[in-house]
Every structure is written in structure tokens, then in C-alpha cells.
Short mmCIF file of C-alpha atoms in Angstrom, two decimals:
data_model
loop_
_atom_site.label_atom_id
_atom_site.label_comp_id
_atom_site.label_asym_id
_atom_site.label_seq_id
_atom_site.Cartn_x
_atom_site.Cartn_y
_atom_site.Cartn_z
CA UNK A 1 27.80 -11.39 -15.12
CA UNK A 2 25.55 -13.08 -17.62
CA UNK A 3 22.78 -15.51 -16.68
CA UNK A 4 22.02 -18.23 -19.19
CA UNK A 5 18.43 -19.39 -19.56
CA UNK A 6 17.47 -22.93 -20.56
CA UNK A 7 16.46 -23.46 -24.18
CA UNK A 8 12.83 -24.25 -23.32
CA UNK A 9 12.49 -20.96 -21.47
CA UNK A 10 13.88 -19.01 -24.42
CA UNK A 11 11.44 -20.72 -26.77
CA UNK A 12 8.56 -19.76 -24.47
CA UNK A 13 9.65 -16.14 -24.50
CA UNK A 14 10.42 -16.19 -20.78
CA UNK A 15 13.04 -13.56 -20.02
CA UNK A 16 13.56 -14.03 -16.30
CA UNK A 17 13.61 -17.28 -14.35
CA UNK A 18 14.90 -15.59 -11.23
CA UNK A 19 13.57 -13.81 -8.21
CA UNK A 20 14.18 -10.22 -7.25
CA UNK A 21 17.40 -9.80 -5.28
CA UNK A 22 17.27 -9.32 -1.51
CA UNK A 23 19.98 -7.29 0.23
CA UNK A 24 22.03 -8.55 3.16
CA UNK A 25 21.69 -6.57 6.41
CA UNK A 26 25.03 -4.82 5.80
CA UNK A 27 24.18 -4.07 2.13
CA UNK A 28 27.41 -5.66 0.88
CA UNK A 29 25.77 -8.74 -0.66
CA UNK A 30 22.46 -9.90 -2.02
CA UNK A 31 20.76 -13.23 -2.55
CA UNK A 32 18.43 -14.32 -5.35
CA UNK A 33 16.87 -17.42 -6.81
CA UNK A 34 18.54 -17.94 -10.16
CA UNK A 35 16.85 -20.70 -12.13
CA UNK A 36 16.31 -22.72 -8.94
CA UNK A 37 19.73 -22.04 -7.38
CA UNK A 38 20.23 -19.82 -4.35
CA UNK A 39 22.87 -17.39 -5.56
CA UNK A 40 24.77 -14.92 -3.36
CA UNK A 41 26.34 -11.94 -5.10
CA UNK A 42 29.14 -10.09 -3.34
CA UNK A 43 28.82 -6.47 -4.47
CA UNK A 44 32.14 -5.37 -2.95
CA UNK A 45 34.22 -8.31 -4.15
CA UNK A 46 32.32 -8.61 -7.46
CA UNK A 47 31.97 -12.36 -7.03
CA UNK A 48 29.08 -14.80 -6.82
CA UNK A 49 28.53 -18.27 -5.41
CA UNK A 50 25.74 -20.84 -5.31
CA UNK A 51 24.86 -21.89 -1.77
CA UNK A 52 21.97 -24.23 -2.68
CA UNK A 53 21.53 -25.98 -6.03
CA UNK A 54 18.22 -26.74 -7.78
CA UNK A 55 16.09 -26.37 -4.68
CA UNK A 56 13.42 -23.99 -5.89
CA UNK A 57 12.27 -24.43 -9.46
CA UNK A 58 9.17 -26.29 -10.57
CA UNK A 59 7.89 -27.29 -13.99
CA UNK A 60 4.10 -26.89 -14.15
CA UNK A 61 3.97 -29.19 -17.22
CA UNK A 62 2.22 -26.57 -19.31
CA UNK A 63 2.40 -27.09 -23.07
CA UNK A 64 4.07 -23.78 -23.86
CA UNK A 65 3.87 -24.34 -27.63
CA UNK A 66 0.11 -24.88 -27.63
CA UNK A 67 -1.79 -22.00 -29.17
CA UNK A 68 -4.28 -20.42 -26.79
CA UNK A 69 -2.91 -22.12 -23.70
CA UNK A 70 -4.08 -20.73 -20.38
CA UNK A 71 -1.80 -17.74 -19.90
CA UNK A 72 -2.82 -17.38 -16.25
CA UNK A 73 -0.60 -20.29 -15.27
CA UNK A 74 3.17 -19.95 -15.37
CA UNK A 75 5.06 -22.72 -17.20
CA UNK A 76 7.74 -22.54 -14.52
CA UNK A 77 7.81 -21.39 -10.92
CA UNK A 78 10.82 -20.25 -8.98
CA UNK A 79 10.98 -19.93 -5.24
CA UNK A 80 11.00 -16.78 -3.18
CA UNK A 81 14.06 -15.70 -1.20
CA UNK A 82 14.68 -13.06 1.45
CA UNK A 83 17.72 -12.03 3.49
CA UNK A 84 16.30 -11.12 6.87
CA UNK A 85 17.61 -8.49 9.28
CA UNK A 86 18.47 -11.26 11.78
CA UNK A 87 21.10 -12.55 9.33
CA UNK A 88 19.18 -15.66 8.22
CA UNK A 89 18.15 -16.32 4.63
CA UNK A 90 14.56 -17.46 4.16
CA UNK A 91 13.70 -19.28 0.95
CA UNK A 92 11.07 -21.60 -0.49
CA UNK A 93 11.72 -25.01 -2.03
CA UNK A 94 9.46 -27.38 -3.97
CA UNK A 95 8.76 -31.03 -3.27
CA UNK A 96 6.17 -31.91 -5.93
CA UNK A 97 2.97 -30.15 -4.74
CA UNK A 98 4.39 -29.08 -1.38
CA UNK A 99 6.12 -25.73 -0.87
CA UNK A 100 8.44 -25.56 2.13
CA UNK A 101 9.63 -22.33 3.73
CA UNK A 102 13.23 -22.71 4.93
CA UNK A 103 15.40 -20.75 7.34
CA UNK A 104 19.09 -20.96 6.43
CA UNK A 105 21.89 -19.77 8.71
CA UNK A 106 24.75 -19.24 6.26
CA UNK A 107 27.38 -19.14 9.01
CA UNK A 108 26.51 -22.56 10.47
CA UNK A 109 24.76 -23.93 7.34
CA UNK A 110 21.87 -24.92 9.60
CA UNK A 111 18.81 -25.32 7.33
CA UNK A 112 15.37 -25.73 8.94
CA UNK A 113 11.88 -26.04 7.49
CA UNK A 114 9.71 -23.40 9.13
CA UNK A 115 6.41 -23.97 7.36
CA UNK A 116 4.88 -26.11 4.61
CA UNK A 117 1.97 -25.31 2.29
CA UNK A 118 0.21 -26.59 -0.81
CA UNK A 119 0.27 -23.14 -2.38
CA UNK A 120 2.77 -20.67 -3.77
CA UNK A 121 4.57 -18.86 -0.94
CA UNK A 122 6.02 -15.38 -1.41
CA UNK A 123 8.21 -13.59 1.15
CA UNK A 124 7.64 -9.85 0.81
CA UNK A 125 9.36 -7.93 3.62
CA UNK A 126 10.31 -7.83 7.28
CA UNK A 127 10.37 -5.34 10.11
CA UNK A 128 13.65 -3.43 10.71
CA UNK A 129 14.65 -5.83 13.50
CA UNK A 130 13.83 -9.03 11.61
CA UNK A 131 11.31 -10.39 14.12
CA UNK A 132 8.39 -10.53 11.65
CA UNK A 133 8.17 -11.62 8.02
CA UNK A 134 5.27 -10.58 5.82
CA UNK A 135 4.29 -13.58 3.66
CA UNK A 136 1.50 -14.42 1.24
CA UNK A 137 0.23 -17.75 -0.05
CA UNK A 138 -1.86 -18.19 -3.17
CA UNK A 139 -2.64 -20.67 -5.90
CA UNK A 140 -2.43 -20.09 -9.63
CA UNK A 141 -5.78 -18.94 -10.97
CA UNK A 142 -7.12 -20.59 -14.09
CA UNK A 143 -9.96 -19.51 -16.35
CA UNK A 144 -12.02 -22.18 -14.69
CA UNK A 145 -11.45 -21.18 -11.07
CA UNK A 146 -10.13 -17.60 -11.21
CA UNK A 147 -13.09 -16.33 -9.17
CA UNK A 148 -12.65 -18.98 -6.49
CA UNK A 149 -8.95 -19.05 -5.73
CA UNK A 150 -7.08 -19.35 -2.47
CA UNK A 151 -5.25 -16.31 -1.13
CA UNK A 152 -3.79 -15.88 2.34
CA UNK A 153 -1.50 -13.30 3.90
CA UNK A 154 0.10 -13.44 7.32
CA UNK A 155 2.99 -12.38 9.51
CA UNK A 156 5.45 -15.04 10.63
CA UNK A 157 7.17 -14.56 13.98
CA UNK A 158 10.75 -15.62 13.24
CA UNK A 159 11.41 -16.35 16.93
CA UNK A 160 8.42 -18.62 17.60
CA UNK A 161 7.38 -19.63 14.03
CA UNK A 162 3.80 -18.68 14.92
CA UNK A 163 1.69 -16.87 12.35
CA UNK A 164 -0.64 -13.90 12.61
CA UNK A 165 -3.29 -14.23 9.90
CA UNK A 166 -4.11 -11.02 7.97
CA UNK A 167 -6.21 -12.55 5.20
CA UNK A 168 -9.27 -10.49 6.13
CA UNK A 169 -7.41 -7.21 5.55
CA UNK A 170 -7.15 -5.46 2.19
CA UNK A 171 -3.36 -5.13 2.04
CA UNK A 172 -1.84 -3.80 -1.15
CA UNK A 173 0.91 -1.55 0.20
CA UNK A 174 2.62 -2.14 3.54
CA UNK A 175 5.24 -0.16 5.49
CA UNK A 176 6.87 -0.93 8.85
CA UNK A 177 7.43 1.39 11.79
CA UNK A 178 11.07 1.87 12.90
CA UNK A 179 10.50 -0.23 16.02
CA UNK A 180 8.76 -3.00 14.10
CA UNK A 181 5.82 -2.83 16.50
CA UNK A 182 3.42 -1.29 13.99
CA UNK A 183 2.59 -1.82 10.35
CA UNK A 184 0.67 0.58 8.15
CA UNK A 185 -1.25 -0.83 5.23
CA UNK A 186 -3.17 0.82 2.43
CA UNK A 187 -4.81 -0.07 -0.85
CA UNK A 188 -4.04 2.40 -3.66
CA UNK A 189 -6.47 0.47 -5.90
CA UNK A 190 -8.90 2.51 -4.02
CA UNK A 191 -12.44 2.04 -5.25
CA UNK A 192 -14.66 -0.43 -7.01
CA UNK A 193 -17.73 0.30 -9.11
CA UNK A 194 -20.66 0.67 -8.88
CA UNK A 195 -20.58 1.46 -5.15
CA UNK A 196 -17.13 3.15 -5.14
CA UNK A 197 -16.13 1.19 -2.07
CA UNK A 198 -13.34 2.79 -0.08
CA UNK A 199 -10.56 0.64 1.39
CA UNK A 200 -9.43 2.47 4.54
CA UNK A 201 -5.76 2.85 5.41
CA UNK A 202 -4.98 1.30 8.78
CA UNK A 203 -2.21 1.01 11.35
CA UNK A 204 -1.93 -2.34 13.09
CA UNK A 205 -0.14 -3.08 16.37
CA UNK A 206 1.54 -6.46 16.02
CA UNK A 207 1.96 -6.78 19.78
CA UNK A 208 -1.59 -5.96 20.90
CA UNK A 209 -3.20 -7.10 17.62
CA UNK A 210 -5.28 -3.90 17.62
CA UNK A 211 -5.76 -1.61 14.63
CA UNK A 212 -7.13 1.86 14.01
CA UNK A 213 -8.48 3.54 10.91
CA UNK A 214 -6.14 6.24 9.60
CA UNK A 215 -8.59 7.27 6.88
CA UNK A 216 -11.08 8.37 9.56
CA UNK A 217 -8.37 10.45 11.26
CA UNK A 218 -7.50 12.11 7.93
CA UNK A 219 -11.17 12.78 7.23
CA UNK A 220 -11.52 14.57 10.58
CA UNK A 221 -8.31 16.56 9.99
CA UNK A 222 -9.46 17.67 6.54
CA UNK A 223 -12.84 18.76 7.90
CA UNK A 224 -11.04 20.90 10.50
CA UNK A 225 -9.21 22.59 7.63
CA UNK A 226 -12.51 23.30 5.86
CA UNK A 227 -12.02 20.82 3.02
CA UNK A 228 -15.35 19.88 1.37
CA UNK A 229 -15.77 16.10 1.62
CA UNK A 230 -19.41 15.88 0.54
CA UNK A 231 -19.92 13.20 -2.11
CA UNK A 232 -16.17 12.60 -2.30
CA UNK A 233 -14.25 9.34 -2.42
CA UNK A 234 -11.42 9.69 0.11
CA UNK A 235 -8.37 7.49 -0.36
CA UNK A 236 -5.38 7.58 1.99
CA UNK A 237 -2.09 5.84 1.18
CA UNK A 238 0.43 5.65 4.03
CA UNK A 239 3.83 6.05 2.40
CA UNK A 240 6.07 5.69 5.47
CA UNK A 241 6.56 6.36 9.18
CA UNK A 242 8.38 9.49 10.35
CA UNK A 243 9.98 10.32 13.71
CA UNK A 244 9.46 6.92 15.30
CA UNK A 245 5.95 5.46 15.39
CA UNK A 246 4.01 8.71 15.92
CA UNK A 247 3.91 10.34 12.49
CA UNK A 248 3.17 9.05 8.99
CA UNK A 249 3.73 10.45 5.53
CA UNK A 250 0.44 10.25 3.60
CA UNK A 251 -0.82 10.73 0.08
CA UNK A 252 -4.50 11.76 0.02
CA UNK A 253 -6.74 11.77 -3.02
CA UNK A 254 -10.27 13.22 -3.22
CA UNK A 255 -12.46 12.46 -6.20
CA UNK A 256 -16.08 13.36 -6.81
CA UNK A 257 -18.15 10.24 -7.31
CA UNK A 258 -18.64 9.69 -10.99
CA UNK A 259 -16.04 12.34 -11.87
CA UNK A 260 -13.79 11.32 -14.76
CA UNK A 261 -11.23 14.03 -14.05
CA UNK A 262 -7.97 13.65 -12.18
CA UNK A 263 -8.68 13.85 -8.45
CA UNK A 264 -7.41 16.38 -5.97
CA UNK A 265 -4.18 15.23 -4.30
CA UNK A 266 -2.87 16.31 -0.91
CA UNK A 267 0.53 15.21 0.40
CA UNK A 268 1.09 15.65 4.10
CA UNK A 269 2.39 14.49 7.46
CA UNK A 270 -0.18 13.14 9.90
CA UNK A 271 0.55 13.22 13.62
CA UNK A 272 -1.20 10.14 15.04
CA UNK A 273 -1.12 11.42 18.62
CA UNK A 274 -2.66 14.85 17.98
CA UNK A 275 -4.58 14.00 14.76
CA UNK A 276 -2.99 17.08 13.17
CA UNK A 277 -2.31 17.12 9.42
CA UNK A 278 0.55 19.22 8.06
CA UNK A 279 -0.03 19.82 4.35
CA UNK A 280 3.08 19.64 2.18
CA UNK A 281 1.50 19.93 -1.28
CA UNK A 282 -2.11 20.47 -2.36
CA UNK A 283 -2.97 19.81 -6.01
CA UNK A 284 -6.52 20.60 -7.21
CA UNK A 285 -8.45 18.52 -9.71
CA UNK A 286 -7.08 18.68 -13.26
CA UNK A 287 -3.81 20.11 -11.89
CA UNK A 288 -1.84 17.90 -14.27
CA UNK A 289 -2.86 20.37 -16.95
CA UNK A 290 -2.45 23.54 -14.89
CA UNK A 291 0.35 22.82 -12.40
CA UNK A 292 3.78 23.38 -13.88
CA UNK A 293 6.09 20.46 -13.27
CA UNK A 294 3.39 17.93 -12.44
CA UNK A 295 2.59 16.40 -9.09
CA UNK A 296 5.06 15.26 -6.46
CA UNK A 297 4.85 11.70 -5.13
CA UNK A 298 5.82 11.76 -1.43
CA UNK A 299 8.68 9.56 -0.23
CA UNK A 300 10.88 9.45 2.84
CA UNK A 301 14.56 9.63 1.92
CA UNK A 302 17.27 8.41 4.29
CA UNK A 303 20.87 9.53 3.95
#
């Protein structure tokens, strides 16, 4: 079906005033924020319906026709929406400067405010059982305050509404264990000049609130295999969990400090219990030019 955009959005060159769709637990439907409306799309029946009207769109009163306007601020904001594994739909709504996170039971139409904030709230993902939601809050950066902006990330317990603050962690990529007890987080934007700071990959236990450094485990495993790590920047990205909570699929890159060439890449399976690394692919530096077919990006496929 076609989605019509308001005239002012077309004039501003804005193509999408809608959120990414979020699948229902049974994968037969999905929900999205379409120009402020909560829209459910039935994939099987090929129908759609609005369950909440004009709850989550905000005009930031930016002069979109002014030349040289601050492009860091969006003229319009739309709310975030997520269909959780527990069957509830979580969405954000605007009330002037306040953003409210709602929990909507579509069977009973019970709509509750779970949390309120003075910042933009994005719902990113949940564990397989729907007990935890990963959420971030931030404020639009402007040229004046872009180096001093608010940013917060946390896990929301959907049973108690309590939050577990993760703002001190460098989280860029996050995956959940099958039981939902562990999360693995990495930062593929892996070094900053001039010190080439490494952001270690970690696994965090949501129950005990303890974490351990997976990058250190990989470093030890590589040394056992005789891999030269001297003067190397080691970056580990945890792609997914395998076989329960005990094994992870990892992408490892090794680059000489100051080296402008493409780094060495090792794809493998790391056994957390034994600290053993099973190498799946090993690509040397500059292998884009020498390895036929390019490099493989590791993913776990479920069928």
C-alpha cells in the first residue's frame, strides 16, 4: 500500500516519516509508526489498521526553507515502536517536551505509561523471552552543544519497570543469548586516534550484573595458536550466541598500528567455558586483493 507524506515533508525532501517495522511474536503481523499513527500490518491477510492516531509525531519548529539551517536537528520526530516477545507493544508518545514510553496490550487495549523522559527515547531490541528491553535516550545535538550532549542507554525490566543503566559501556552492537540471561556487546568502530584505543567486547550477565572481557579471552586463545599480537590493534565483534549461552560467533580483526592496509580478519567460534577458539576463516592483510571471492562476514542462520 502507498503511504502519503504531508506537503511540508515533501518540500523538505523528507522521504520517510515512519519508524522501522517491528514483527509480532508469531511473525504474521508488524507494527510501525506511520506519520504519528501506530499502524499494524497483517502480512497474511494483506490488511492494515491504525490502533492509535497521532500519538507520536512532533514538530521541532525548524525553518526547513532557511538556507544553512542546522542540519543536525530533525524538522520532525516520530516515536519509536516495538512489538515485544511478551505480546505487548511498546511505543513512545510526545507531550510537548516530555516523551512517554507506553506499554499497550492490544487484546485488552490496556495502555500504561512505563517511563517518562525529556529526551528522545528509542526502543532497540529485547531478549528472546521479552523480559528485558534495550533502550537509549538522547537529545538532538546542535552545532552549539554537539560535544556536550546527553546520551543514556539502559535495560528496562518489563516485569518490574526497573532500569539497569548501561551508559558507562561502549555499546554499538548488541546480541542476546537464547535464555535472555546474557548480552554480548561490541563496538565495531574499534579504535580512535592518536592512541588507537581498543573497545573490548564483553558479555554481561543481566541477573548477576557481572561482566567479563571477551577480547582478553580471544587474545589468550590467539597467543596459544601462535598468532603474533605484538604492536597489533585487536578488535573482537561478537556476532551471535551459539549452542545456548556457552559459545559465541566472533569476527576478529588484527591491524598493525599505523598500518593503512586492510587488517587481518579471523572468523571463529569461541567456547567461553574452555576458552578455545575454533577458526572458521583466516584472511591475511590485503586479502581483498589476493583472496578470490572476498571475505566472508560471519552470521548465524536459523531455519
